[in-house]
Amino acid sequence: MKIGLVRHFKVMKGYPSASLTQERLFQWIQEYDSSDIEGKEVNFKGTTWDRCFSSDLYRAEKTARQIYKGDIDIMEELREIPIYPLFKRNVKMPFPLWMLLIRLSWMVNHKSQLEKKVDVINRIEYVVKKAMENEEENILIVSHGALMIYIQKYLVKNGFSGPKITRAKNGVLYLFEKS
């Protein structure tokens, strides 16, 4: 059995270059979530996929439809880890600092982040168990960078071997095989 992870294609909406307030950050996130993607070829390393699971967010679903010809299981469980406001005040910071602080706050289960790490792990467990229902099938999963890090860890914990993902590249296959 093989499970392939692909991060959605590159989003055309670029990252903010100037410092921004929290309010403007969340406006940018809405724009990013609805932005189009830059398609490309994906090297599947000779693997034929029997099924495809995709996040229900536009950028992932559109990527899945471009790279997989067949029915796609669209799954809310494969959504990116959501982010929520950190402060009540509208502090202005550079975009990378915002993302670092928000992701760190999520990792330590800060009260501002409504979806906790355990909730994300439960989503991943559900998806991987569904993928493993038929061990004769090869499953392609199209998702998001941060979530893929945790999917990879769960796959390895469950007997798969494959590359360590620290920062997933857009439109690149990360192939895992059951040992």
XYZ file of N, CA and C in Angstrom:
537
model
N 0.835 -1.184 0.000
C 0.000 0.000 0.000
C 0.878 1.245 0.000
N 0.467 2.222 -0.817
C 1.169 3.504 -0.854
C 0.175 4.623 -0.555
N 0.654 5.613 0.171
C -0.115 6.835 0.399
C 0.763 7.995 -0.042
N 0.226 8.790 -0.941
C 0.949 9.955 -1.438
C 0.354 11.231 -0.878
N 1.206 12.100 -0.371
C 0.765 13.402 0.129
C 1.235 14.479 -0.841
N 0.324 15.358 -1.228
C 0.658 16.491 -2.088
C 0.074 17.747 -1.455
N 0.928 18.740 -1.269
C 0.433 20.046 -0.830
C -0.150 20.746 -2.055
N -1.256 21.447 -1.859
C -1.904 22.169 -2.953
C -0.886 22.989 -3.755
N -1.233 23.290 -4.995
C -0.374 24.122 -5.838
C -0.211 25.507 -5.228
N 0.816 26.200 -5.695
C 1.112 27.547 -5.206
C -0.083 28.470 -5.440
N -0.411 29.239 -4.409
C -1.522 30.186 -4.482
C -1.016 31.485 -5.112
N -1.807 32.044 -6.013
C -1.395 33.264 -6.718
C -1.352 34.493 -5.804
N -2.131 34.488 -4.754
C -2.132 35.614 -3.811
C -0.828 35.563 -3.026
N 0.018 36.559 -3.234
C 1.315 36.581 -2.561
C 1.201 36.907 -1.083
N 2.280 36.637 -0.355
C 2.317 36.950 1.075
C 2.518 38.449 1.272
N 1.932 39.017 2.318
C 2.106 40.453 2.581
C 3.570 40.789 2.856
N 4.030 41.897 2.285
C 5.424 42.303 2.498
C 5.547 43.354 3.596
N 4.489 44.097 3.834
C 4.528 45.144 4.865
C 3.930 44.623 6.168
N 4.230 45.299 7.252
C 3.598 44.963 8.535
C 2.096 45.197 8.413
N 1.330 44.414 9.153
C -0.109 44.555 9.076
C -0.754 44.317 10.429
N -1.945 44.857 10.577
C -2.699 44.668 11.810
C -3.345 43.290 11.772
N -3.824 42.851 12.909
C -4.512 41.567 12.982
C -5.752 41.575 12.084
N -6.475 42.689 12.079
C -7.662 42.802 11.229
C -7.286 42.631 9.754
N -6.235 43.290 9.327
C -5.782 43.182 7.935
C -5.244 41.780 7.640
N -4.605 41.145 8.613
C -4.129 39.769 8.452
C -5.289 38.838 8.109
N -6.392 38.968 8.833
C -7.524 38.074 8.590
C -8.252 38.416 7.288
N -8.199 39.659 6.849
C -8.707 40.006 5.515
C -7.844 39.316 4.458
N -6.523 39.370 4.651
C -5.612 38.726 3.708
C -5.875 37.220 3.662
N -6.106 36.593 4.809
C -6.377 35.148 4.854
C -7.618 34.811 4.032
N -8.665 35.624 4.135
C -9.873 35.386 3.326
C -9.554 35.485 1.834
N -8.750 36.464 1.462
C -8.357 36.619 0.060
C -7.512 35.427 -0.397
N -6.599 34.980 0.440
C -5.738 33.834 0.139
C -6.589 32.581 -0.064
N -7.570 32.384 0.813
C -8.414 31.190 0.741
C -9.232 31.121 -0.545
N -9.517 32.261 -1.162
C -10.318 32.253 -2.389
C -9.480 32.521 -3.645
N -8.178 32.639 -3.490
C -7.294 32.937 -4.618
C -7.096 31.711 -5.507
N -6.793 31.965 -6.770
C -6.531 30.885 -7.714
C -5.127 30.315 -7.480
N -4.834 29.218 -8.166
C -3.552 28.529 -8.004
C -2.800 28.488 -9.327
N -1.494 28.257 -9.236
C -0.642 28.076 -10.417
C -0.421 26.578 -10.615
N -1.086 25.999 -11.598
C -0.970 24.568 -11.850
C 0.407 24.175 -12.366
N 0.736 22.899 -12.223
C 1.998 22.368 -12.729
C 1.885 20.852 -12.811
N 2.885 20.218 -13.374
C 2.924 18.757 -13.439
C 3.445 18.215 -12.107
N 2.878 17.090 -11.680
C 3.347 16.425 -10.465
C 3.967 15.095 -10.867
N 5.178 14.826 -10.389
C 5.855 13.563 -10.659
C 5.344 12.519 -9.665
N 4.543 11.569 -10.161
C 3.978 10.532 -9.293
C 4.902 9.331 -9.131
N 6.099 9.419 -9.640
C 7.122 8.384 -9.448
C 6.610 6.999 -9.849
N 5.837 6.959 -10.934
C 5.354 5.690 -11.465
C 4.193 5.069 -10.720
N 3.645 5.746 -9.746
C 2.543 5.188 -8.955
C 1.205 5.500 -9.610
N 0.341 4.496 -9.654
C -1.037 4.679 -10.099
C -1.903 4.780 -8.856
N -2.762 5.786 -8.810
C -3.594 6.028 -7.626
C -4.981 5.445 -7.831
N -5.470 4.719 -6.819
C -6.798 4.119 -6.872
C -7.872 5.075 -6.368
N -7.505 5.902 -5.405
C -8.452 6.856 -4.820
C -7.710 8.140 -4.490
N -8.500 9.210 -4.371
C -7.930 10.505 -4.003
C -8.809 11.154 -2.943
N -8.170 11.626 -1.889
C -8.832 12.410 -0.844
C -8.298 13.835 -0.960
N -9.186 14.815 -0.783
C -8.744 16.206 -0.848
C -9.428 17.038 0.223
N -8.697 18.034 0.701
C -9.277 19.070 1.547
C -10.408 19.733 0.765
N -11.383 20.253 1.492
C -12.485 20.941 0.827
C -12.188 22.416 0.551
N -11.014 22.901 0.939
C -10.658 24.280 0.619
C -10.334 24.384 -0.870
N -10.716 25.491 -1.468
C -10.643 25.692 -2.920
C -9.291 25.325 -3.513
N -8.208 25.816 -2.914
C -6.882 25.608 -3.510
C -6.505 24.129 -3.552
N -6.890 23.365 -2.547
C -6.577 21.932 -2.523
C -7.489 21.157 -3.470
N -8.776 21.467 -3.438
C -9.711 20.753 -4.307
C -9.377 20.989 -5.781
N -9.035 22.214 -6.137
C -8.676 22.506 -7.534
C -7.389 21.777 -7.920
N -6.428 21.718 -7.003
C -5.199 20.959 -7.255
C -5.537 19.491 -7.506
N -6.365 18.917 -6.637
C -6.737 17.503 -6.770
C -7.392 17.233 -8.120
N -8.276 18.119 -8.550
C -8.973 17.922 -9.832
C -8.016 18.029 -11.024
N -6.938 18.782 -10.858
C -5.961 18.900 -11.950
C -5.030 17.694 -12.026
N -4.768 17.046 -10.904
C -3.771 15.967 -10.917
C -4.367 14.567 -10.850
N -5.658 14.451 -10.514
C -6.282 13.131 -10.394
C -7.536 13.097 -11.250
N -7.591 12.147 -12.141
C -8.756 11.999 -13.015
C -9.604 10.853 -12.480
N -10.624 11.185 -11.770
C -11.512 10.206 -11.163
C -12.282 10.881 -10.044
N -13.087 10.091 -9.349
C -13.851 10.637 -8.229
C -12.907 10.997 -7.091
N -13.192 12.109 -6.456
C -12.365 12.594 -5.351
C -13.229 12.689 -4.104
N -12.738 12.131 -3.008
C -13.420 12.272 -1.717
C -13.006 13.617 -1.132
N -13.932 14.568 -1.120
C -13.662 15.898 -0.576
C -13.928 15.832 0.928
N -12.905 16.173 1.719
C -12.989 15.969 3.165
C -12.628 17.232 3.951
N -13.557 17.655 4.774
C -13.313 18.785 5.674
C -12.167 18.472 6.637
N -11.993 17.198 6.956
C -10.942 16.782 7.897
C -9.536 17.102 7.392
N -9.388 17.317 6.089
C -8.072 17.612 5.512
C -7.791 19.108 5.390
N -8.668 19.925 5.958
C -8.450 21.381 5.927
C -7.190 21.760 6.682
N -6.643 22.909 6.292
C -5.501 23.477 7.007
C -5.895 23.708 8.463
N -4.913 23.675 9.337
C -5.157 23.975 10.745
C -5.596 25.435 10.818
N -6.811 25.696 11.311
C -7.304 27.077 11.305
C -6.555 27.958 12.304
N -6.539 29.247 12.002
C -5.922 30.195 12.929
C -6.976 31.193 13.386
N -6.814 31.646 14.595
C -7.762 32.562 15.214
C -7.007 33.753 15.785
N -7.708 34.882 15.959
C -7.050 36.082 16.492
C -6.383 35.830 17.836
N -5.223 36.457 18.007
C -4.458 36.326 19.253
C -4.785 37.410 20.268
N -5.001 38.612 19.772
C -5.118 39.768 20.657
C -6.465 40.458 20.487
N -6.867 41.171 21.509
C -8.054 42.006 21.405
C -7.688 43.351 20.771
N -6.442 43.753 20.920
C -5.958 45.004 20.321
C -5.478 44.728 18.898
N -5.441 45.774 18.106
C -4.992 45.626 16.721
C -3.514 45.980 16.601
N -2.671 45.084 17.036
C -1.222 45.248 16.988
C -0.758 45.098 15.537
N 0.287 45.838 15.154
C 0.837 45.756 13.800
C 2.175 45.018 13.848
N 2.298 43.960 13.012
C 3.529 43.161 12.972
C 3.776 42.672 11.548
N 5.011 42.262 11.255
C 5.289 41.638 9.953
C 4.556 40.291 9.837
N 4.175 39.941 8.624
C 3.443 38.703 8.363
C 4.135 37.465 8.946
N 5.452 37.265 8.719
C 6.089 36.058 9.267
C 5.980 35.972 10.795
N 6.043 37.100 11.468
C 5.916 37.098 12.929
C 4.502 36.715 13.347
N 3.503 37.231 12.634
C 2.125 36.830 12.912
C 1.984 35.309 12.823
N 2.459 34.749 11.716
C 2.292 33.310 11.497
C 3.044 32.496 12.543
N 4.234 32.935 12.903
C 5.012 32.248 13.929
C 4.275 32.266 15.268
N 3.806 33.425 15.676
C 3.111 33.541 16.965
C 1.814 32.733 16.995
N 1.074 32.781 15.899
C -0.194 32.043 15.860
C 0.059 30.541 15.875
N 1.023 30.064 15.088
C 1.323 28.621 15.085
C 1.881 28.166 16.436
N 2.737 28.964 17.043
C 3.250 28.620 18.380
C 2.119 28.583 19.398
N 1.214 29.535 19.313
C 0.090 29.548 20.256
C -0.772 28.303 20.069
N -0.910 27.839 18.814
C -1.662 26.607 18.566
C -0.917 25.407 19.163
N 0.394 25.365 18.973
C 1.183 24.222 19.449
C 1.148 24.077 20.968
N 0.996 25.194 21.677
C 0.952 25.128 23.146
C -0.487 25.176 23.664
N -1.450 24.966 22.760
C -2.875 24.956 23.121
C -3.330 26.244 23.798
N -2.872 27.374 23.271
C -3.297 28.669 23.804
C -4.809 28.818 23.632
N -5.448 29.434 24.606
C -6.910 29.558 24.601
C -7.450 30.312 23.382
N -6.629 31.124 22.733
C -7.083 31.872 21.555
C -7.329 30.963 20.349
N -6.673 29.820 20.312
C -6.785 28.905 19.169
C -7.855 27.862 19.471
N -8.980 27.970 18.787
C -10.166 27.184 19.126
C -10.037 25.703 18.797
N -9.345 25.365 17.703
C -9.131 23.945 17.403
C -7.808 23.535 18.033
N -7.878 22.610 18.949
C -6.697 22.172 19.690
C -5.941 21.096 18.906
N -4.706 20.870 19.329
C -3.849 19.881 18.665
C -4.503 18.496 18.666
N -5.130 18.126 19.765
C -5.781 16.816 19.853
C -6.900 16.699 18.811
N -7.588 17.800 18.530
C -8.649 17.784 17.517
C -8.067 17.528 16.127
N -6.930 18.145 15.846
C -6.266 17.959 14.550
C -5.778 16.515 14.420
N -5.192 15.984 15.487
C -4.727 14.586 15.475
C -5.909 13.648 15.226
N -7.052 13.927 15.837
C -8.246 13.102 15.617
C -8.702 13.155 14.161
N -8.623 14.322 13.538
C -8.979 14.442 12.116
C -8.047 13.583 11.262
N -6.754 13.666 11.572
C -5.750 12.909 10.811
C -5.974 11.408 10.980
N -6.215 10.975 12.202
C -6.476 9.553 12.455
C -7.657 9.066 11.624
N -8.712 9.853 11.573
C -9.899 9.481 10.804
C -9.545 9.286 9.325
N -8.825 10.250 8.760
C -8.475 10.200 7.333
C -7.569 9.006 7.031
N -6.535 8.801 7.844
C -5.590 7.710 7.575
C -6.273 6.352 7.756
N -7.113 6.210 8.760
C -7.845 4.942 8.930
C -8.749 4.678 7.731
N -9.390 5.721 7.225
C -10.236 5.575 6.033
C -9.376 5.173 4.828
N -8.201 5.763 4.707
C -7.295 5.429 3.602
C -6.819 3.986 3.694
N -6.659 3.479 4.907
C -6.116 2.132 5.110
C -7.189 1.044 5.119
N -8.440 1.387 4.859
C -9.511 0.388 4.871
C -9.237 -0.753 3.898
N -8.678 -0.441 2.746
C -8.327 -1.468 1.768
C -6.835 -1.356 1.487
N -6.053 -2.267 2.038
C -4.594 -2.189 1.924
C -4.074 -2.510 0.525
N -4.974 -2.856 -0.394
C -4.571 -3.108 -1.779
C -4.574 -1.820 -2.598
N -5.133 -0.749 -2.047
C -5.268 0.500 -2.789
C -4.132 1.474 -2.491
N -3.804 2.272 -3.501
C -2.878 3.392 -3.334
C -3.717 4.663 -3.251
N -3.491 5.442 -2.213
C -4.322 6.612 -1.932
C -3.504 7.887 -2.070
N -4.036 8.840 -2.825
C -3.439 10.160 -2.976
C -4.204 11.130 -2.083
N -3.482 11.890 -1.264
C -4.100 12.870 -0.365
C -3.570 14.255 -0.715
N -4.488 15.175 -1.037
C -4.127 16.559 -1.344
C -4.579 17.420 -0.169
N -3.611 18.085 0.451
C -3.925 18.826 1.666
C -3.076 20.089 1.768
N -2.687 20.431 2.988
C -2.018 21.694 3.296
C -0.745 21.430 4.094
N 0.194 22.363 4.003
C 1.529 22.192 4.559
C 1.595 21.798 6.019
N 0.987 22.579 6.893
C 1.083 22.290 8.330
C 0.438 20.946 8.663
N -0.702 20.661 8.047
C -1.385 19.399 8.322
C -0.563 18.206 7.838
N 0.138 18.367 6.714
C 0.935 17.270 6.165
C 2.044 16.827 7.112
N 2.575 17.743 7.885
C 3.613 17.389 8.864
C 3.061 16.372 9.856
N 1.840 16.600 10.303
C 1.227 15.699 11.280
C 0.715 14.411 10.630
N 0.260 14.480 9.383
C -0.130 13.256 8.668
C 1.086 12.349 8.520
N 2.227 12.927 8.135
C 3.461 12.158 7.965
C 3.847 11.465 9.270
N 3.770 12.173 10.371
C 4.113 11.577 11.670
C 3.186 10.411 11.995
N 1.910 10.568 11.701
C 0.944 9.509 11.983
C 1.184 8.299 11.078
N 1.514 8.542 9.818
C 1.805 7.430 8.907
C 3.008 6.628 9.389
N 4.083 7.304 9.766
C 5.293 6.627 10.249
C 4.971 5.825 11.509
N 4.199 6.410 12.395
C 3.795 5.731 13.639
C 2.998 4.457 13.340
N 2.352 4.417 12.165
C 1.526 3.271 11.793
C 2.163 2.390 10.724
N 3.503 2.358 10.696
C 4.208 1.387 9.873
C 4.545 1.811 8.457
N 4.365 3.062 8.119
C 4.733 3.546 6.788
C 6.136 4.128 6.835
N 6.816 4.046 5.712
C 8.113 4.719 5.608
C 8.015 5.736 4.478
N 8.734 6.827 4.662
C 8.711 7.888 3.666
C 9.515 9.071 4.155
N 9.523 10.140 3.387
C 10.352 11.301 3.724
C 9.830 12.067 4.938
N 10.753 12.693 5.647
C 10.370 13.572 6.752
C 9.978 14.913 6.150
N 8.803 15.388 6.512
C 8.323 16.669 5.995
C 8.518 17.727 7.072
N 9.305 18.740 6.749
C 9.453 19.868 7.671
C 8.774 21.107 7.096
N 8.871 21.284 5.811
C 8.168 22.368 5.108
C 7.787 21.817 3.738
N 6.529 21.435 3.603
C 6.059 20.813 2.362
C 6.085 21.806 1.208
N 6.578 21.345 0.069
C 6.611 22.180 -1.136
C 5.300 22.007 -1.893
N 4.857 23.071 -2.527
C 3.619 23.029 -3.306
C 3.764 22.105 -4.508
N 2.758 21.226 -4.703
C 2.712 20.388 -5.883
C 3.796 19.337 -5.978
N 4.333 18.912 -4.843
C 5.372 17.879 -4.809
C 4.808 16.655 -4.089
N 5.051 15.466 -4.652
C 4.590 14.223 -4.045
C 5.542 13.774 -2.948
N 4.986 13.461 -1.791
C 5.717 12.829 -0.685
C 5.112 11.435 -0.561
N 5.897 10.417 -0.934
C 5.397 9.055 -1.059
C 5.722 8.224 0.180
N 4.687 7.570 0.731
C 4.831 6.715 1.906
C 4.371 5.310 1.547
N 5.169 4.322 1.985
C 4.841 2.927 1.709
C 4.743 2.159 3.009
N 3.786 1.254 3.052
C 3.595 0.411 4.234
C 4.744 -0.580 4.303
N 5.431 -0.614 5.434
C 6.594 -1.506 5.621
C 6.156 -2.935 5.846
